[in-house]
């Protein structure tokens, strides 16, 4: 026997004058009563109204005398005449249809019943799932003769369905009891990410999502052609589902939305990337995957029919009634003819103030010194999503004065501020980074920012511009500052010109910052301190004594026995994760005479690195471990920046 959840409660009287003396409380009783009613004589609506004491004999005789057909073909008139309520009429019609009546408050509902028909959908339709028996899924309703309700519930449950009668008050009572009985009794098939009530963005929108998924399923059942079109009006379930998904991602400060499809009847998983990590958001039935992908393609103006090649596009969310937000869309074909989608949220925002980037005081001073040059080349290096563009825009904010003309070429334009003349790169019409650079040089610039140096042509124009009186800022996808030098030389740059043009390189990573509400502090032992120093000086020419001095200075202590590090714990403020927000880890290489000579000689990256460290540069490793002893991050996140 399956486990059942019986919720005893004072029994409310069901209906008025029911001829069924003991309302049914188990599936066995229900199936036995179904068999009995199939063999019982059919009763008329008049007899049902009389049995249930809904109308008196005098009222029934008067109605029959007025119109003999009234109780046969126009039963709705009884409601219009205010003789019956809708619920009373459905009760009588259920009696004529031979549908049993159940004690829904005390009914022993199998635990899996609410998995087939989740509590949210049950509340929406005001029904209670009773369980599966004899290949029939039984559901209690106060309108069990409604064909529309029957069809909707068939789609939602995927079962052959039989509706039985229960009064509305008892149904709502049982649903409230079920909700308070705990997750085991009402765990939904859909599994959205429950939003922490203290997270930015306010209350959870899980019920809205579940409702929209249900509506999309019902609409698709009514019109199967929607599965690949998804171009209906904004009131359709799928259109609203996609909009709600994007709004939830924005409210939860997600940077990306990942939609991962699977073959056959497997679910489609939607995940949000928050603070660098992926978190589950929603699981969708397989039937919705094609319509979901098609709807996103429509919004991004991509080819719906193309499923074999990758496609890239953009969504201006404001065009669809949403917030001021741009989404960069990447559609990737996967196996079995399916497609995955990744959408990056690019909320138009202002540049971050320099003081909020997480720079150490010495690095902030170097950063301002680099920005103060009137010409030369400044590079931001790091992997995708490491904050390079944010860093360059913070630098531009430092030099954005009324006396300077600043041009930028970006793909996409993520950050805007007054005074910048910003150009959106569009290779399809010939507006590449190189083409934009050539155009800028004819437009009397003082400062030029190029979104990325990807090819020799762009690199050559950038260096030439930096040597002719312009300050040029750009990004590179490299691991650290010294590798960035070698990367540009490998693109065919003249080492003499490059050495003269380079002002500095900012390499960076983003790691998860500790939640300051729950971080646990620990004193380091002498052995642990020695291990920390050994890790600090690893792969550099620093001595152990220099490493000890730097670590203690960063921590602000003069005794190793007072050195403290923190570990992640978890609390309500951080949703139990131990981390809240992200922090930048930086490596700032400032060009000097020695480095210039090494670049001209095409020196190895290690030689460049050693010379920069000798001149005072802190590597990614150094900066991460210093922020560890300052209590900003833990050891795991520190190592993520350089290992």
GROMACS .gro file of C-alpha atoms in nm, residues 207-530:
model
  324
  207UNK     CA    1   0.366   3.086  -0.785
  208UNK     CA    2   0.357   3.316  -1.088
  209UNK     CA    3   0.600   3.094  -1.277
  210UNK     CA    4   0.408   2.775  -1.196
  211UNK     CA    5   0.084   2.939  -1.309
  212UNK     CA    6   0.240   3.054  -1.637
  213UNK     CA    7   0.382   2.708  -1.704
  214UNK     CA    8   0.036   2.561  -1.653
  215UNK     CA    9  -0.120   2.815  -1.887
  216UNK     CA   10   0.141   2.745  -2.153
  217UNK     CA   11   0.070   2.371  -2.132
  218UNK     CA   12  -0.306   2.425  -2.162
  219UNK     CA   13  -0.264   2.662  -2.459
  220UNK     CA   14  -0.035   2.417  -2.635
  221UNK     CA   15  -0.283   2.136  -2.584
  222UNK     CA   16  -0.557   2.350  -2.738
  223UNK     CA   17  -0.336   2.455  -3.031
  224UNK     CA   18  -0.042   2.219  -3.095
  225UNK     CA   19   0.084   2.446  -3.377
  226UNK     CA   20   0.203   2.691  -3.110
  227UNK     CA   21   0.485   2.454  -3.018
  228UNK     CA   22   0.723   2.594  -3.279
  229UNK     CA   23   0.563   2.932  -3.346
  230UNK     CA   24   0.540   3.103  -3.007
  231UNK     CA   25   0.452   3.433  -3.174
  232UNK     CA   26   0.110   3.483  -3.019
  233UNK     CA   27  -0.009   3.795  -2.843
  234UNK     CA   28   0.147   3.906  -2.518
  235UNK     CA   29  -0.132   3.742  -2.318
  236UNK     CA   30  -0.022   3.388  -2.411
  237UNK     CA   31   0.133   3.172  -2.142
  238UNK     CA   32   0.468   3.115  -2.316
  239UNK     CA   33   0.523   3.484  -2.393
  240UNK     CA   34   0.449   3.576  -2.034
  241UNK     CA   35   0.659   3.287  -1.904
  242UNK     CA   36   0.970   3.411  -2.087
  243UNK     CA   37   0.910   3.765  -1.969
  244UNK     CA   38   0.867   3.651  -1.607
  245UNK     CA   39   1.185   3.442  -1.629
  246UNK     CA   40   1.387   3.745  -1.741
  247UNK     CA   41   1.231   3.967  -1.476
  248UNK     CA   42   1.314   3.711  -1.206
  249UNK     CA   43   1.674   3.691  -1.330
  250UNK     CA   44   1.704   4.069  -1.316
  251UNK     CA   45   1.547   4.088  -0.968
  252UNK     CA   46   1.790   3.825  -0.837
  253UNK     CA   47   2.095   4.003  -0.981
  254UNK     CA   48   2.172   3.713  -1.214
  255UNK     CA   49   2.434   3.775  -1.482
  256UNK     CA   50   2.324   3.492  -1.716
  257UNK     CA   51   2.028   3.267  -1.790
  258UNK     CA   52   2.112   2.913  -1.906
  259UNK     CA   53   1.844   2.705  -2.081
  260UNK     CA   54   1.953   2.342  -2.117
  261UNK     CA   55   1.736   2.106  -2.322
  262UNK     CA   56   1.741   1.727  -2.307
  263UNK     CA   57   1.616   1.459  -2.551
  264UNK     CA   58   1.297   1.258  -2.524
  265UNK     CA   59   1.071   1.333  -2.231
  266UNK     CA   60   1.351   1.463  -2.009
  267UNK     CA   61   1.300   1.802  -1.847
  268UNK     CA   62   1.442   2.130  -1.973
  269UNK     CA   63   1.653   2.287  -1.699
  270UNK     CA   64   1.679   2.665  -1.654
  271UNK     CA   65   1.959   2.798  -1.434
  272UNK     CA   66   2.070   3.144  -1.328
  273UNK     CA   67   2.432   3.248  -1.276
  274UNK     CA   68   2.456   3.457  -0.960
  275UNK     CA   69   2.783   3.578  -0.810
  276UNK     CA   70   2.968   3.354  -1.052
  277UNK     CA   71   2.791   3.025  -0.968
  278UNK     CA   72   2.502   2.853  -1.145
  279UNK     CA   73   2.185   2.792  -0.943
  280UNK     CA   74   1.872   2.599  -1.051
  281UNK     CA   75   1.569   2.815  -1.126
  282UNK     CA   76   1.305   2.607  -1.303
  283UNK     CA   77   1.244   2.264  -1.458
  284UNK     CA   78   1.008   2.262  -1.755
  285UNK     CA   79   0.822   1.971  -1.918
  286UNK     CA   80   0.973   1.849  -2.246
  287UNK     CA   81   0.663   1.966  -2.436
  288UNK     CA   82   0.752   2.329  -2.372
  289UNK     CA   83   1.117   2.327  -2.484
  290UNK     CA   84   1.060   2.398  -2.856
  291UNK     CA   85   0.813   2.681  -2.787
  292UNK     CA   86   1.048   2.831  -2.528
  293UNK     CA   87   1.346   2.835  -2.767
  294UNK     CA   88   1.130   2.968  -3.050
  295UNK     CA   89   0.995   3.252  -2.836
  296UNK     CA   90   1.347   3.361  -2.740
  297UNK     CA   91   1.454   3.348  -3.107
  298UNK     CA   92   1.159   3.569  -3.200
  299UNK     CA   93   1.256   3.824  -2.935
  300UNK     CA   94   1.621   3.820  -3.051
  301UNK     CA   95   1.521   3.840  -3.422
  302UNK     CA   96   1.690   3.510  -3.505
  303UNK     CA   97   1.595   3.246  -3.762
  304UNK     CA   98   1.341   3.013  -3.599
  305UNK     CA   99   1.383   2.748  -3.869
  306UNK     CA  100   1.763   2.729  -3.832
  307UNK     CA  101   1.856   2.462  -3.578
  308UNK     CA  102   2.186   2.332  -3.713
  309UNK     CA  103   2.412   2.635  -3.671
  310UNK     CA  104   2.494   2.860  -3.375
  311UNK     CA  105   2.315   3.194  -3.376
  312UNK     CA  106   2.385   3.518  -3.188
  313UNK     CA  107   2.143   3.799  -3.124
  314UNK     CA  108   2.023   4.063  -2.881
  315UNK     CA  109   1.700   4.134  -2.700
  316UNK     CA  110   1.596   4.486  -2.603
  317UNK     CA  111   1.372   4.390  -2.314
  318UNK     CA  112   1.209   4.733  -2.303
  319UNK     CA  113   1.053   4.659  -2.645
  320UNK     CA  114   0.855   4.378  -2.482
  321UNK     CA  115   0.723   4.583  -2.193
  322UNK     CA  116   1.006   4.501  -1.953
  323UNK     CA  117   1.273   4.701  -1.775
  324UNK     CA  118   1.552   4.887  -1.951
  325UNK     CA  119   1.767   4.584  -2.016
  326UNK     CA  120   1.958   4.430  -2.304
  327UNK     CA  121   2.022   4.059  -2.328
  328UNK     CA  122   2.297   3.906  -2.539
  329UNK     CA  123   2.160   3.576  -2.676
  330UNK     CA  124   2.365   3.276  -2.787
  331UNK     CA  125   2.182   2.974  -2.934
  332UNK     CA  126   2.390   2.656  -2.962
  333UNK     CA  127   2.276   2.337  -3.140
  334UNK     CA  128   2.325   2.022  -2.933
  335UNK     CA  129   2.269   1.652  -2.994
  336UNK     CA  130   1.941   1.501  -3.116
  337UNK     CA  131   1.850   1.821  -3.301
  338UNK     CA  132   1.805   2.021  -2.981
  339UNK     CA  133   1.930   2.369  -2.894
  340UNK     CA  134   2.058   2.533  -2.576
  341UNK     CA  135   2.034   2.906  -2.507
  342UNK     CA  136   2.249   3.132  -2.292
  343UNK     CA  137   2.134   3.489  -2.231
  344UNK     CA  138   2.364   3.744  -2.067
  345UNK     CA  139   2.187   4.027  -1.888
  346UNK     CA  140   2.335   4.365  -1.972
  347UNK     CA  141   2.148   4.617  -1.761
  348UNK     CA  142   2.249   4.963  -1.880
  349UNK     CA  143   2.423   5.118  -1.582
  350UNK     CA  144   2.662   5.384  -1.470
  351UNK     CA  145   3.036   5.321  -1.422
  352UNK     CA  146   3.148   5.198  -1.082
  353UNK     CA  147   3.347   5.451  -0.877
  354UNK     CA  148   3.713   5.362  -0.855
  355UNK     CA  149   3.693   5.323  -0.477
  356UNK     CA  150   3.436   5.039  -0.512
  357UNK     CA  151   3.644   4.814  -0.738
  358UNK     CA  152   3.824   4.647  -0.447
  359UNK     CA  153   4.170   4.783  -0.528
  360UNK     CA  154   4.435   4.791  -0.258
  361UNK     CA  155   4.543   5.151  -0.178
  362UNK     CA  156   4.878   5.102  -0.358
  363UNK     CA  157   4.699   4.962  -0.667
  364UNK     CA  158   4.444   5.242  -0.664
  365UNK     CA  159   4.730   5.493  -0.672
  366UNK     CA  160   4.893   5.308  -0.963
  367UNK     CA  161   4.556   5.291  -1.139
  368UNK     CA  162   4.510   5.668  -1.118
  369UNK     CA  163   4.866   5.721  -1.238
  370UNK     CA  164   4.801   5.507  -1.547
  371UNK     CA  165   4.478   5.696  -1.621
  372UNK     CA  166   4.663   6.026  -1.596
  373UNK     CA  167   4.872   5.962  -1.911
  374UNK     CA  168   4.783   6.176  -2.211
  375UNK     CA  169   4.881   5.907  -2.463
  376UNK     CA  170   4.980   5.543  -2.473
  377UNK     CA  171   4.815   5.200  -2.451
  378UNK     CA  172   4.639   5.062  -2.139
  379UNK     CA  173   4.509   4.704  -2.143
  380UNK     CA  174   4.270   4.512  -1.918
  381UNK     CA  175   4.337   4.137  -1.926
  382UNK     CA  176   4.142   3.839  -1.800
  383UNK     CA  177   3.889   3.572  -1.896
  384UNK     CA  178   3.531   3.640  -2.001
  385UNK     CA  179   3.324   3.777  -1.715
  386UNK     CA  180   3.619   3.895  -1.506
  387UNK     CA  181   3.511   4.261  -1.507
  388UNK     CA  182   3.752   4.404  -1.766
  389UNK     CA  183   3.494   4.636  -1.923
  390UNK     CA  184   3.382   4.759  -1.581
  391UNK     CA  185   3.743   4.842  -1.493
  392UNK     CA  186   3.802   5.038  -1.814
  393UNK     CA  187   3.481   5.236  -1.771
  394UNK     CA  188   3.585   5.322  -1.415
  395UNK     CA  189   3.910   5.453  -1.560
  396UNK     CA  190   3.721   5.652  -1.823
  397UNK     CA  191   3.507   5.805  -1.548
  398UNK     CA  192   3.829   5.936  -1.390
  399UNK     CA  193   3.938   6.116  -1.709
  400UNK     CA  194   3.594   6.207  -1.849
  401UNK     CA  195   3.616   6.586  -1.832
  402UNK     CA  196   3.480   6.860  -2.052
  403UNK     CA  197   3.822   6.920  -2.208
  404UNK     CA  198   3.853   6.572  -2.360
  405UNK     CA  199   3.678   6.395  -2.648
  406UNK     CA  200   3.629   6.023  -2.574
  407UNK     CA  201   3.521   5.768  -2.834
  408UNK     CA  202   3.438   5.403  -2.755
  409UNK     CA  203   3.366   5.104  -2.980
  410UNK     CA  204   3.198   4.822  -2.789
  411UNK     CA  205   3.015   4.497  -2.845
  412UNK     CA  206   2.780   4.532  -2.670
  413UNK     CA  207   2.752   4.872  -2.502
  414UNK     CA  208   2.703   4.770  -2.138
  415UNK     CA  209   2.781   5.091  -1.947
  416UNK     CA  210   2.697   5.447  -2.045
  417UNK     CA  211   2.789   5.784  -1.894
  418UNK     CA  212   2.753   6.142  -2.016
  419UNK     CA  213   3.030   6.279  -2.236
  420UNK     CA  214   3.124   5.950  -2.403
  421UNK     CA  215   3.057   5.903  -2.774
  422UNK     CA  216   2.983   5.529  -2.793
  423UNK     CA  217   2.960   5.317  -3.109
  424UNK     CA  218   2.801   4.972  -3.124
  425UNK     CA  219   3.015   4.731  -3.327
  426UNK     CA  220   2.823   4.546  -3.600
  427UNK     CA  221   3.042   4.326  -3.823
  428UNK     CA  222   2.742   4.241  -4.046
  429UNK     CA  223   2.751   4.594  -4.188
  430UNK     CA  224   3.127   4.637  -4.171
  431UNK     CA  225   3.148   4.822  -3.839
  432UNK     CA  226   3.434   4.622  -3.686
  433UNK     CA  227   3.670   4.731  -3.410
  434UNK     CA  228   3.936   4.812  -3.670
  435UNK     CA  229   3.691   5.010  -3.885
  436UNK     CA  230   3.569   5.204  -3.581
  437UNK     CA  231   3.931   5.284  -3.484
  438UNK     CA  232   4.005   5.425  -3.828
  439UNK     CA  233   3.691   5.635  -3.806
  440UNK     CA  234   3.777   5.763  -3.459
  441UNK     CA  235   4.118   5.884  -3.574
  442UNK     CA  236   3.942   6.116  -3.821
  443UNK     CA  237   3.708   6.246  -3.548
  444UNK     CA  238   3.963   6.437  -3.337
  445UNK     CA  239   3.976   6.204  -3.032
  446UNK     CA  240   4.170   6.245  -2.710
  447UNK     CA  241   4.088   5.903  -2.564
  448UNK     CA  242   3.975   5.590  -2.747
  449UNK     CA  243   3.840   5.272  -2.592
  450UNK     CA  244   3.818   4.954  -2.801
  451UNK     CA  245   3.610   4.672  -2.660
  452UNK     CA  246   3.865   4.403  -2.747
  453UNK     CA  247   4.182   4.352  -2.948
  454UNK     CA  248   4.106   4.035  -3.144
  455UNK     CA  249   4.320   4.054  -3.457
  456UNK     CA  250   4.648   4.201  -3.590
  457UNK     CA  251   4.471   4.483  -3.773
  458UNK     CA  252   4.301   4.616  -3.460
  459UNK     CA  253   4.622   4.575  -3.255
  460UNK     CA  254   4.828   4.762  -3.517
  461UNK     CA  255   4.584   5.056  -3.537
  462UNK     CA  256   4.563   5.073  -3.156
  463UNK     CA  257   4.941   5.095  -3.118
  464UNK     CA  258   4.972   5.350  -3.397
  465UNK     CA  259   4.701   5.564  -3.237
  466UNK     CA  260   4.871   5.543  -2.897
  467UNK     CA  261   5.199   5.661  -3.051
  468UNK     CA  262   5.038   5.962  -3.218
  469UNK     CA  263   4.908   6.141  -2.909
  470UNK     CA  264   4.600   5.938  -2.809
  471UNK     CA  265   4.531   5.740  -2.494
  472UNK     CA  266   4.396   5.402  -2.606
  473UNK     CA  267   4.221   5.156  -2.374
  474UNK     CA  268   4.129   4.800  -2.467
  475UNK     CA  269   4.090   4.443  -2.338
  476UNK     CA  270   4.262   4.110  -2.401
  477UNK     CA  271   4.161   3.755  -2.316
  478UNK     CA  272   4.481   3.647  -2.143
  479UNK     CA  273   4.565   3.496  -1.804
  480UNK     CA  274   4.794   3.763  -1.661
  481UNK     CA  275   4.981   4.083  -1.743
  482UNK     CA  276   5.307   3.929  -1.867
  483UNK     CA  277   5.125   3.689  -2.100
  484UNK     CA  278   4.938   3.987  -2.249
  485UNK     CA  279   5.269   4.131  -2.371
  486UNK     CA  280   5.363   3.806  -2.544
  487UNK     CA  281   5.013   3.774  -2.691
  488UNK     CA  282   5.039   4.108  -2.872
  489UNK     CA  283   5.387   4.030  -2.997
  490UNK     CA  284   5.254   3.700  -3.132
  491UNK     CA  285   4.993   3.898  -3.326
  492UNK     CA  286   5.283   4.047  -3.524
  493UNK     CA  287   5.329   4.376  -3.341
  494UNK     CA  288   5.663   4.550  -3.375
  495UNK     CA  289   5.832   4.511  -3.033
  496UNK     CA  290   5.994   4.854  -3.054
  497UNK     CA  291   5.666   5.036  -3.114
  498UNK     CA  292   5.477   4.823  -2.864
  499UNK     CA  293   5.738   4.879  -2.591
  500UNK     CA  294   5.713   5.255  -2.645
  501UNK     CA  295   5.333   5.264  -2.656
  502UNK     CA  296   5.253   5.045  -2.353
  503UNK     CA  297   5.156   5.237  -2.039
  504UNK     CA  298   5.032   4.949  -1.826
  505UNK     CA  299   4.827   4.629  -1.804
  506UNK     CA  300   4.559   4.548  -1.546
  507UNK     CA  301   4.500   4.173  -1.514
  508UNK     CA  302   4.206   4.071  -1.298
  509UNK     CA  303   3.969   3.804  -1.170
  510UNK     CA  304   3.638   3.810  -0.986
  511UNK     CA  305   3.591   3.589  -0.678
  512UNK     CA  306   3.311   3.551  -0.426
  513UNK     CA  307   3.339   3.775  -0.122
  514UNK     CA  308   3.264   3.643   0.225
  515UNK     CA  309   2.937   3.734   0.394
  516UNK     CA  310   3.052   3.965   0.672
  517UNK     CA  311   2.752   3.866   0.886
  518UNK     CA  312   2.855   3.502   0.935
  519UNK     CA  313   3.223   3.464   0.838
  520UNK     CA  314   3.412   3.264   1.102
  521UNK     CA  315   3.751   3.401   1.218
  522UNK     CA  316   4.043   3.166   1.288
  523UNK     CA  317   4.390   3.234   1.426
  524UNK     CA  318   4.669   3.082   1.216
  525UNK     CA  319   4.919   2.852   1.380
  526UNK     CA  320   5.292   2.904   1.320
  527UNK     CA  321   5.295   2.612   1.076
  528UNK     CA  322   4.996   2.747   0.885
  529UNK     CA  323   5.157   3.089   0.865
  530UNK     CA  324   5.474   2.939   0.717
   0.00000   0.00000   0.00000
